[in-house]
Amino acid sequence: MVQMESSLHVADNTGARIAKMIGVLGTRSRSAGVGDVITAHVREATPTANVKKGEVVRAVVVRTAAPIKRPDGSVLRFDRNAIVIIDKDKN
């Protein structure tokens, strides 16, 4: 689970490196899991990035440090939280 103000690594080629979660779209929850669409604030970006530092973007959570339990009993966990930035058409 990713909570409000969590630091997230950006796992795509937009040029953003680190973002902070500021909201979850479509639910009243203050936390998000894998597959949830969130809004995030870009905290760090490369100089030639498509997304600039300070922008508010929509993103999908793709990795969480919290364990993900599957119905077959297996457990997935990653070293850090990560997102992929999307546009309004969810591309």
mmCIF file of C-alpha atoms in Angstrom:
data_model
loop_
_atom_site.group_PDB
_atom_site.id
_atom_site.type_symbol
_atom_site.label_atom_id
_atom_site.label_comp_id
_atom_site.label_asym_id
_atom_site.label_seq_id
_atom_site.Cartn_x
_atom_site.Cartn_y
_atom_site.Cartn_z
ATOM 1 C CA MET A 1 0.000 0.000 0.000
ATOM 2 C CA VAL A 2 1.114 3.501 -0.826
ATOM 3 C CA GLN A 3 -0.051 6.297 1.459
ATOM 4 C CA MET A 4 -0.416 10.046 1.014
ATOM 5 C CA GLU A 5 2.929 11.889 0.713
ATOM 6 C CA SER A 6 4.768 8.635 -0.082
ATOM 7 C CA SER A 7 7.867 9.046 -2.221
ATOM 8 C CA LEU A 8 7.578 7.061 -5.466
ATOM 9 C CA HIS A 9 10.110 6.220 -8.148
ATOM 10 C CA VAL A 10 8.945 6.790 -11.733
ATOM 11 C CA ALA A 11 9.414 3.662 -13.882
ATOM 12 C CA ASP A 12 8.929 5.062 -17.389
ATOM 13 C CA ASN A 13 10.738 7.184 -19.979
ATOM 14 C CA THR A 14 9.067 10.567 -19.309
ATOM 15 C CA GLY A 15 12.184 11.885 -17.572
ATOM 16 C CA ALA A 16 10.647 12.222 -14.124
ATOM 17 C CA ARG A 17 12.633 10.435 -11.427
ATOM 18 C CA ILE A 18 10.815 10.896 -8.117
ATOM 19 C CA ALA A 19 7.211 11.874 -7.357
ATOM 20 C CA LYS A 20 5.033 12.208 -4.263
ATOM 21 C CA MET A 21 1.507 10.836 -4.033
ATOM 22 C CA ILE A 22 -1.132 13.502 -3.349
ATOM 23 C CA GLY A 23 -4.397 11.647 -3.963
ATOM 24 C CA VAL A 24 -6.207 8.499 -5.103
ATOM 25 C CA LEU A 25 -8.678 8.769 -7.985
ATOM 26 C CA GLY A 26 -12.004 6.954 -7.894
ATOM 27 C CA THR A 27 -12.077 6.102 -4.183
ATOM 28 C CA ARG A 28 -12.267 7.815 -0.832
ATOM 29 C CA SER A 29 -9.323 5.821 0.473
ATOM 30 C CA ARG A 30 -6.097 7.566 1.474
ATOM 31 C CA SER A 31 -3.973 4.620 0.320
ATOM 32 C CA ALA A 32 -3.440 2.927 -3.034
ATOM 33 C CA GLY A 33 -2.290 -0.487 -4.181
ATOM 34 C CA VAL A 34 -0.977 -1.950 -7.413
ATOM 35 C CA GLY A 35 -3.177 -0.946 -10.360
ATOM 36 C CA ASP A 36 -4.758 2.106 -8.705
ATOM 37 C CA VAL A 37 -4.740 5.458 -10.500
ATOM 38 C CA ILE A 38 -3.338 8.272 -8.369
ATOM 39 C CA THR A 39 -2.352 11.920 -8.685
ATOM 40 C CA ALA A 40 1.273 12.705 -7.982
ATOM 41 C CA HIS A 41 3.531 15.742 -7.728
ATOM 42 C CA VAL A 42 6.860 15.482 -9.599
ATOM 43 C CA ARG A 43 9.666 16.204 -7.148
ATOM 44 C CA GLU A 44 12.695 15.482 -9.324
ATOM 45 C CA ALA A 45 13.154 15.303 -13.114
ATOM 46 C CA THR A 46 15.914 15.308 -15.690
ATOM 47 C CA PRO A 47 16.599 18.606 -17.497
ATOM 48 C CA THR A 48 15.301 17.304 -20.849
ATOM 49 C CA ALA A 49 12.195 15.626 -19.420
ATOM 50 C CA ASN A 50 8.718 15.703 -20.981
ATOM 51 C CA VAL A 51 7.360 16.206 -17.462
ATOM 52 C CA LYS A 52 8.840 19.105 -15.499
ATOM 53 C CA LYS A 53 9.546 19.420 -11.788
ATOM 54 C CA GLY A 54 6.491 20.706 -9.910
ATOM 55 C CA GLU A 55 3.850 19.327 -12.298
ATOM 56 C CA VAL A 56 0.844 17.419 -11.011
ATOM 57 C CA VAL A 57 0.334 14.228 -13.034
ATOM 58 C CA ARG A 58 -1.838 11.132 -13.093
ATOM 59 C CA ALA A 59 -0.095 7.804 -12.625
ATOM 60 C CA VAL A 60 -0.668 4.093 -12.073
ATOM 61 C CA VAL A 61 0.988 2.276 -9.173
ATOM 62 C CA VAL A 62 3.024 -0.632 -10.597
ATOM 63 C CA ARG A 63 5.154 -1.758 -7.621
ATOM 64 C CA THR A 64 4.736 -1.527 -3.855
ATOM 65 C CA ALA A 65 7.061 -2.389 -1.005
ATOM 66 C CA ALA A 66 4.100 -3.839 0.905
ATOM 67 C CA PRO A 67 3.604 -7.563 0.183
ATOM 68 C CA ILE A 68 0.958 -8.568 -2.367
ATOM 69 C CA LYS A 69 -0.691 -11.883 -1.523
ATOM 70 C CA ARG A 70 -2.046 -14.009 -4.373
ATOM 71 C CA PRO A 71 -4.847 -16.591 -4.141
ATOM 72 C CA ASP A 72 -2.414 -19.470 -4.759
ATOM 73 C CA GLY A 73 -0.453 -18.499 -1.631
ATOM 74 C CA SER A 74 2.511 -16.824 -3.281
ATOM 75 C CA VAL A 75 3.663 -13.418 -2.085
ATOM 76 C CA LEU A 76 5.185 -10.590 -4.165
ATOM 77 C CA ARG A 77 7.173 -7.753 -2.684
ATOM 78 C CA PHE A 78 9.480 -5.182 -4.214
ATOM 79 C CA ASP A 79 12.294 -3.040 -2.830
ATOM 80 C CA ARG A 80 10.573 0.277 -3.535
ATOM 81 C CA ASN A 81 7.327 1.839 -4.645
ATOM 82 C CA ALA A 82 7.048 2.789 -8.321
ATOM 83 C CA ILE A 83 4.559 4.457 -10.679
ATOM 84 C CA VAL A 84 4.084 4.943 -14.419
ATOM 85 C CA ILE A 85 2.829 8.369 -15.550
ATOM 86 C CA ILE A 86 -0.284 8.349 -17.772
ATOM 87 C CA ASP A 87 -2.300 10.985 -19.637
ATOM 88 C CA LYS A 88 -6.025 11.745 -19.421
ATOM 89 C CA ASP A 89 -6.770 9.018 -22.025
ATOM 90 C CA LYS A 90 -4.939 6.519 -19.760
ATOM 91 C CA ASN A 91 -2.116 5.981 -22.277
#
